[in-house]
Amino acid sequence: METAEIRRRWLAFFEQRGHTVVPSAPLVHADPNLLFVNAGMVPFKPYFLGQETPPYQRATSVQKCVRTLDIEEVGQTTRHGTFFQMQGNFSFGDYFKEGAIELAWELLTTSQRDGGLGFDEKDLYASVYQDDDEAISLWRKVAGLPESRIVRLGKKDNYWHMGVAGPGGPCSEILLDRGPEFGADGDWEAGDRYLEFWNLVFMQYELENVRSKEDFDIVGDLPKRNIDTGMGLERVAFLTQGVDNIYETDEVYPVIEAAEELSGRHYGADHGDDVRFRVVADHVRSSLMLIGDGVTPGNEGRGYVLRRLLRRAVRSMRLLGVDAPSLEHLLPVSMGRMKSSYPELERDFDRIGQVAYGEEDAFRRTLAAGTTILDVSVAKAKQSGSSRLGGVEAFALHDTYGFPIDLTLEMAAEQGLQVDEAGFRRLMDEQRGRAKADAKAKKAAHGDTLVYRGLADALGRDVEFTGYDQVATEATVRGLVRDGEVVDHAVVGDTVEVVLDRTPLYAESGGQQADHGRIRLQNGALLEVLDVQRPITGLVVHRATVLEGEVRTGETAEAEVDVTRRRSISRAHTATHMVHQALRDELGPTATQAGSENSPGRLRFDFKSLQAVPAAAMAEIEARINAVLLDDLPVTADIMSLDAARKTGAMALFGEKYGERVRVVSIGDWSRELCVGTHTPRVGQIGVVKLLGESSIGSGVRRVEALVGSDAYQHLAREAALVSQLTDTLAVRPEELPERIAGLVARLREAEKAIATVRQGQVLGAATALVATARDLGGVSFVSHDAGEGVTPDDLRALVLDVRNRLGNDRPSLVSMSAVANGRPVVVVATNERAREQGLKAGAFVKLAATALGGGGGGKDDLAQGGGSDATAVPAALGAVEDALRTRGA
């Protein structure tokens, strides 16, 4: 049975039994504690935590997941990968233990002919939490399992919680006995004989003081008991397809076959090669899915994980003997296997491929640079008589240059050196420990929302937003928060967070900055609103300062928007949609949004692109936007289902969480996007859009900034005034300015060259006279000279070398000179070959002089340069060189 068919059967089975099918959330999730979705329950976490009310009592999903804690271990075992799909069924206060066990047993043991998964009952076992007698009795009642096929295990294996205070409870795992060839009878810990593939979590308790996986306090029962189950799709696939591991399933193995063909090596022939084949297959698929969900390679966070995956895949192909680019052959194979479950991968494959192949090219250049750096490190090790490369050097190659340790090991061995792997691993462990400590510290973020959760529960429903149609709304003060605590009143001068039951003020979201405004209470109190946020879904808080009177909960109020600010931001937001569409029209569909900011009078738009946008293209984009403004297209917003929105071609943002009903903002028939922000009624009201330029803000991400409306007009007016001033000064027409300015610049450069030539001639002309000033200091011809101000470092260096060369090489000579350029002193020292034979090194003398100048310097033994900040210390600097030369033999 193919993996896609197992997935289809799962969803169909639970949908037929009253579960709402919830599409997989993107791998990039809003949870600040997670780089990626790493478990099937993550999208449902707000329901389990009580932050949101679930819109259904039963749900099922097949969730895309990525786990990256042990990337280096991928391929070493046959059961773990970075990307996997977690099938789950969930109950929110509906069925509990018995229902979960009944559903699981039915799906597992129903024959494949009848739509089930067709597992043989005699091969199935259950593990339960050691004190959960109820679960044991249910397994006997529902499945008829004898005591011998039910095993009691402790909290480490059969108790679930989120690692922080919140819901938790015992769980029960379903295991498959794979037979005696995989281990001994009753050896539950081995992991290969009795393979766990479905975990049923019975979420029923409120936990506090969670100190570890097994150490926590149960403080009471949850108001509603929930079910959260997870069955790894890849594990079920290899168990039902008659193969030994996840790498040999139908969605993964074709990449191994393609790698075999490219490398000429065979999977199963050598353990080392097998690990590399598995790394390639896993990482190519994981990269495909991550790029598909909008991740681009980078040096931090999610981007760094993707970069590591792609580079480990490329490196593994290199270790398999493939030096040529390989992703262009492997990635399409993975897409071909995954597209039946995720058709968007095929639609977006041009962009996905562009990102992946660009990163491979960059890494190949890194390999070339890293090889040079490695060669230098190897040479230094050999010169010092060492037979091994230090762990510090290996870690620097890995951490700073992205050079994989396996490649360092291989290439060092080729040159007869070992690598201090233990030192490297120690540094890696220290880095990993810092990362884990940071992640653990971030879990405290759950506690920050407790006060807001309490307010949301008290409200009993979401705060109603009226701002699409109104700029002033009557409301009731439902809650006040000051200094992180709920209060019942606030007085003049207090800064307080105000919760209303309804509001026209827009909370910062989707790149649009928050509204400002005022709240007037019926009792005469007045508050100035400085910010509006949504700390949790459904709750809007207004950060405000009390200007007059006293504010109390329960008071009637009127909230009003700062209309001037709102209109200016709305114009910028509509213009952002126009920039997005015009970029796609010019650059193609790969120019997808990666972030934005809409503020009064200006916008910032980030988009995916591996190359800079040519100036001519930017001009076309700006012209296109302003041409549409003249068409004065209407801007409309429609509420529809997510499926309907997708059918209209509406653009959605990677990583955004959308409900089943979405708001689609259209600019005529030209642009259509999912958006909750505020906009102008017609684009003509924007006036004008002026693009200020575009630039890189990271690997594969570019940024366009623009001015909108009156801000754009004022910018253009300033430019027009400047052009007018230049035309008057140069006595030319505006269209002649570029040519005239280019001519002036060319003449200026020629003049600067001529001046430099004359100045250098003057400086070098002093060489003959300076040679005549040479003194004998301990058998060394010594010249010291203060060139004064206005001599450039380049000219000073040329003068020093000229004097040294004129002194010849018959006897040792040392030349020391200083000058002041742009207010900063510089010193140059040169030695000839005879001086260096006596141990006189220019770099050592320059360091003495530079120290006197309050700075530093260095260079080679024959020529060195330094500088500092104290121009008054030039005599002391030259004197330090002379003193050191005079006393060298003392």
PDB file of N, CA, C and O in Angstrom, residues 473-510:
ATOM      1  N   THR A 473     -16.913  53.637  17.730  1.00  0.00           N
ATOM      2  CA  THR A 473     -17.812  52.564  18.147  1.00  0.00           C
ATOM      3  C   THR A 473     -18.084  52.663  19.638  1.00  0.00           C
ATOM      4  O   THR A 473     -17.163  52.889  20.429  1.00  0.00           O
ATOM      5  N   GLU A 474     -19.355  52.488  20.007  1.00  0.00           N
ATOM      6  CA  GLU A 474     -19.692  52.383  21.429  1.00  0.00           C
ATOM      7  C   GLU A 474     -19.270  51.008  21.934  1.00  0.00           C
ATOM      8  O   GLU A 474     -19.430  50.004  21.245  1.00  0.00           O
ATOM      9  N   ALA A 475     -18.730  50.980  23.150  1.00  0.00           N
ATOM     10  CA  ALA A 475     -18.207  49.724  23.693  1.00  0.00           C
ATOM     11  C   ALA A 475     -18.291  49.762  25.211  1.00  0.00           C
ATOM     12  O   ALA A 475     -18.647  50.775  25.815  1.00  0.00           O
ATOM     13  N   THR A 476     -17.951  48.612  25.801  1.00  0.00           N
ATOM     14  CA  THR A 476     -17.905  48.497  27.257  1.00  0.00           C
ATOM     15  C   THR A 476     -16.505  48.069  27.671  1.00  0.00           C
ATOM     16  O   THR A 476     -15.901  47.197  27.039  1.00  0.00           O
ATOM     17  N   VAL A 477     -15.969  48.694  28.712  1.00  0.00           N
ATOM     18  CA  VAL A 477     -14.665  48.305  29.241  1.00  0.00           C
ATOM     19  C   VAL A 477     -14.830  46.973  29.971  1.00  0.00           C
ATOM     20  O   VAL A 477     -15.494  46.898  31.004  1.00  0.00           O
ATOM     21  N   ARG A 478     -14.222  45.927  29.417  1.00  0.00           N
ATOM     22  CA  ARG A 478     -14.383  44.590  29.995  1.00  0.00           C
ATOM     23  C   ARG A 478     -13.197  44.167  30.845  1.00  0.00           C
ATOM     24  O   ARG A 478     -13.274  43.185  31.581  1.00  0.00           O
ATOM     25  N   GLY A 479     -12.055  44.853  30.722  1.00  0.00           N
ATOM     26  CA  GLY A 479     -10.894  44.466  31.517  1.00  0.00           C
ATOM     27  C   GLY A 479      -9.792  45.504  31.446  1.00  0.00           C
ATOM     28  O   GLY A 479      -9.680  46.242  30.459  1.00  0.00           O
ATOM     29  N   LEU A 480      -8.973  45.563  32.488  1.00  0.00           N
ATOM     30  CA  LEU A 480      -7.830  46.472  32.565  1.00  0.00           C
ATOM     31  C   LEU A 480      -6.616  45.703  33.070  1.00  0.00           C
ATOM     32  O   LEU A 480      -6.739  44.901  34.002  1.00  0.00           O
ATOM     33  N   VAL A 481      -5.467  45.922  32.455  1.00  0.00           N
ATOM     34  CA  VAL A 481      -4.219  45.283  32.882  1.00  0.00           C
ATOM     35  C   VAL A 481      -3.176  46.377  33.073  1.00  0.00           C
ATOM     36  O   VAL A 481      -2.944  47.200  32.179  1.00  0.00           O
ATOM     37  N   ARG A 482      -2.569  46.392  34.278  1.00  0.00           N
ATOM     38  CA  ARG A 482      -1.506  47.354  34.551  1.00  0.00           C
ATOM     39  C   ARG A 482      -0.327  46.607  35.158  1.00  0.00           C
ATOM     40  O   ARG A 482      -0.495  45.835  36.104  1.00  0.00           O
ATOM     41  N   ASP A 483       0.841  46.791  34.569  1.00  0.00           N
ATOM     42  CA  ASP A 483       2.064  46.128  35.057  1.00  0.00           C
ATOM     43  C   ASP A 483       1.899  44.613  35.138  1.00  0.00           C
ATOM     44  O   ASP A 483       2.350  43.954  36.086  1.00  0.00           O
ATOM     45  N   GLY A 484       1.207  44.051  34.150  1.00  0.00           N
ATOM     46  CA  GLY A 484       1.066  42.602  34.065  1.00  0.00           C
ATOM     47  C   GLY A 484       0.024  41.993  34.969  1.00  0.00           C
ATOM     48  O   GLY A 484      -0.084  40.767  35.042  1.00  0.00           O
ATOM     49  N   GLU A 485      -0.781  42.816  35.641  1.00  0.00           N
ATOM     50  CA  GLU A 485      -1.805  42.296  36.538  1.00  0.00           C
ATOM     51  C   GLU A 485      -3.158  42.918  36.208  1.00  0.00           C
ATOM     52  O   GLU A 485      -3.243  44.093  35.825  1.00  0.00           O
ATOM     53  N   VAL A 486      -4.222  42.133  36.381  1.00  0.00           N
ATOM     54  CA  VAL A 486      -5.573  42.634  36.163  1.00  0.00           C
ATOM     55  C   VAL A 486      -5.944  43.577  37.300  1.00  0.00           C
ATOM     56  O   VAL A 486      -5.738  43.270  38.480  1.00  0.00           O
ATOM     57  N   VAL A 487      -6.464  44.774  36.928  1.00  0.00           N
ATOM     58  CA  VAL A 487      -6.907  45.758  37.931  1.00  0.00           C
ATOM     59  C   VAL A 487      -8.338  46.172  37.588  1.00  0.00           C
ATOM     60  O   VAL A 487      -8.833  45.904  36.489  1.00  0.00           O
ATOM     61  N   ASP A 488      -9.016  46.829  38.544  1.00  0.00           N
ATOM     62  CA  ASP A 488     -10.396  47.233  38.276  1.00  0.00           C
ATOM     63  C   ASP A 488     -10.527  48.720  37.973  1.00  0.00           C
ATOM     64  O   ASP A 488     -11.594  49.206  37.631  1.00  0.00           O
ATOM     65  N   HIS A 489      -9.405  49.477  38.095  1.00  0.00           N
ATOM     66  CA  HIS A 489      -9.488  50.895  37.765  1.00  0.00           C
ATOM     67  C   HIS A 489      -8.096  51.432  37.446  1.00  0.00           C
ATOM     68  O   HIS A 489      -7.070  50.796  37.752  1.00  0.00           O
ATOM     69  N   ALA A 490      -8.062  52.609  36.809  1.00  0.00           N
ATOM     70  CA  ALA A 490      -6.816  53.308  36.503  1.00  0.00           C
ATOM     71  C   ALA A 490      -7.095  54.796  36.558  1.00  0.00           C
ATOM     72  O   ALA A 490      -8.217  55.250  36.280  1.00  0.00           O
ATOM     73  N   VAL A 491      -6.075  55.586  36.916  1.00  0.00           N
ATOM     74  CA  VAL A 491      -6.263  57.019  37.124  1.00  0.00           C
ATOM     75  C   VAL A 491      -5.328  57.803  36.212  1.00  0.00           C
ATOM     76  O   VAL A 491      -4.485  57.241  35.493  1.00  0.00           O
ATOM     77  N   VAL A 492      -5.456  59.121  36.244  1.00  0.00           N
ATOM     78  CA  VAL A 492      -4.678  60.015  35.386  1.00  0.00           C
ATOM     79  C   VAL A 492      -3.180  59.724  35.524  1.00  0.00           C
ATOM     80  O   VAL A 492      -2.653  59.607  36.630  1.00  0.00           O
ATOM     81  N   GLY A 493      -2.521  59.615  34.371  1.00  0.00           N
ATOM     82  CA  GLY A 493      -1.085  59.342  34.339  1.00  0.00           C
ATOM     83  C   GLY A 493      -0.738  57.876  34.202  1.00  0.00           C
ATOM     84  O   GLY A 493       0.391  57.534  33.842  1.00  0.00           O
ATOM     85  N   ASP A 494      -1.695  56.975  34.480  1.00  0.00           N
ATOM     86  CA  ASP A 494      -1.437  55.533  34.359  1.00  0.00           C
ATOM     87  C   ASP A 494      -1.346  55.133  32.885  1.00  0.00           C
ATOM     88  O   ASP A 494      -2.101  55.630  32.045  1.00  0.00           O
ATOM     89  N   THR A 495      -0.430  54.215  32.597  1.00  0.00           N
ATOM     90  CA  THR A 495      -0.417  53.529  31.304  1.00  0.00           C
ATOM     91  C   THR A 495      -1.040  52.161  31.536  1.00  0.00           C
ATOM     92  O   THR A 495      -0.577  51.400  32.388  1.00  0.00           O
ATOM     93  N   VAL A 496      -2.096  51.857  30.821  1.00  0.00           N
ATOM     94  CA  VAL A 496      -2.900  50.684  31.116  1.00  0.00           C
ATOM     95  C   VAL A 496      -3.314  50.013  29.818  1.00  0.00           C
ATOM     96  O   VAL A 496      -3.403  50.659  28.765  1.00  0.00           O
ATOM     97  N   GLU A 497      -3.493  48.692  29.864  1.00  0.00           N
ATOM     98  CA  GLU A 497      -4.016  47.952  28.716  1.00  0.00           C
ATOM     99  C   GLU A 497      -5.515  47.771  28.909  1.00  0.00           C
ATOM    100  O   GLU A 497      -5.957  47.225  29.935  1.00  0.00           O
ATOM    101  N   VAL A 498      -6.284  48.235  27.940  1.00  0.00           N
ATOM    102  CA  VAL A 498      -7.737  48.255  28.041  1.00  0.00           C
ATOM    103  C   VAL A 498      -8.317  47.208  27.090  1.00  0.00           C
ATOM    104  O   VAL A 498      -7.973  47.176  25.906  1.00  0.00           O
ATOM    105  N   VAL A 499      -9.218  46.385  27.624  1.00  0.00           N
ATOM    106  CA  VAL A 499      -9.935  45.410  26.803  1.00  0.00           C
ATOM    107  C   VAL A 499     -11.384  45.866  26.697  1.00  0.00           C
ATOM    108  O   VAL A 499     -12.063  46.057  27.715  1.00  0.00           O
ATOM    109  N   LEU A 500     -11.843  46.068  25.457  1.00  0.00           N
ATOM    110  CA  LEU A 500     -13.232  46.430  25.184  1.00  0.00           C
ATOM    111  C   LEU A 500     -13.942  45.231  24.589  1.00  0.00           C
ATOM    112  O   LEU A 500     -13.310  44.307  24.056  1.00  0.00           O
ATOM    113  N   ASP A 501     -15.261  45.228  24.657  1.00  0.00           N
ATOM    114  CA  ASP A 501     -15.988  44.119  24.038  1.00  0.00           C
ATOM    115  C   ASP A 501     -16.057  44.273  22.522  1.00  0.00           C
ATOM    116  O   ASP A 501     -16.228  43.301  21.800  1.00  0.00           O
ATOM    117  N   ARG A 502     -15.871  45.498  22.008  1.00  0.00           N
ATOM    118  CA  ARG A 502     -15.822  45.750  20.571  1.00  0.00           C
ATOM    119  C   ARG A 502     -14.964  46.990  20.331  1.00  0.00           C
ATOM    120  O   ARG A 502     -14.876  47.858  21.204  1.00  0.00           O
ATOM    121  N   THR A 503     -14.332  47.055  19.171  1.00  0.00           N
ATOM    122  CA  THR A 503     -13.418  48.171  18.926  1.00  0.00           C
ATOM    123  C   THR A 503     -13.273  48.431  17.437  1.00  0.00           C
ATOM    124  O   THR A 503     -13.263  47.496  16.628  1.00  0.00           O
ATOM    125  N   PRO A 504     -13.124  49.716  17.044  1.00  0.00           N
ATOM    126  CA  PRO A 504     -12.823  50.034  15.646  1.00  0.00           C
ATOM    127  C   PRO A 504     -11.326  50.155  15.394  1.00  0.00           C
ATOM    128  O   PRO A 504     -10.911  50.350  14.251  1.00  0.00           O
ATOM    129  N   LEU A 505     -10.509  50.076  16.461  1.00  0.00           N
ATOM    130  CA  LEU A 505      -9.068  50.264  16.314  1.00  0.00           C
ATOM    131  C   LEU A 505      -8.400  48.956  15.878  1.00  0.00           C
ATOM    132  O   LEU A 505      -8.593  47.902  16.503  1.00  0.00           O
ATOM    133  N   TYR A 506      -7.594  49.054  14.835  1.00  0.00           N
ATOM    134  CA  TYR A 506      -6.944  47.873  14.247  1.00  0.00           C
ATOM    135  C   TYR A 506      -5.725  47.473  15.075  1.00  0.00           C
ATOM    136  O   TYR A 506      -4.857  48.290  15.373  1.00  0.00           O
ATOM    137  N   ALA A 507      -5.670  46.206  15.451  1.00  0.00           N
ATOM    138  CA  ALA A 507      -4.511  45.674  16.178  1.00  0.00           C
ATOM    139  C   ALA A 507      -3.419  45.300  15.185  1.00  0.00           C
ATOM    140  O   ALA A 507      -3.699  44.743  14.124  1.00  0.00           O
ATOM    141  N   GLU A 508      -2.180  45.607  15.518  1.00  0.00           N
ATOM    142  CA  GLU A 508      -1.058  45.327  14.617  1.00  0.00           C
ATOM    143  C   GLU A 508      -1.100  43.876  14.150  1.00  0.00           C
ATOM    144  O   GLU A 508      -1.162  42.941  14.950  1.00  0.00           O
ATOM    145  N   SER A 509      -1.073  43.690  12.833  1.00  0.00           N
ATOM    146  CA  SER A 509      -1.192  42.342  12.291  1.00  0.00           C
ATOM    147  C   SER A 509      -0.845  42.377  10.811  1.00  0.00           C
ATOM    148  O   SER A 509      -1.127  43.368  10.128  1.00  0.00           O
ATOM    149  N   GLY A 510      -0.237  41.288  10.323  1.00  0.00           N
ATOM    150  CA  GLY A 510       0.020  41.169   8.900  1.00  0.00           C
ATOM    151  C   GLY A 510       0.892  42.261   8.324  1.00  0.00           C
ATOM    152  O   GLY A 510       0.803  42.578   7.135  1.00  0.00           O
TER     153      GLY A 510
END
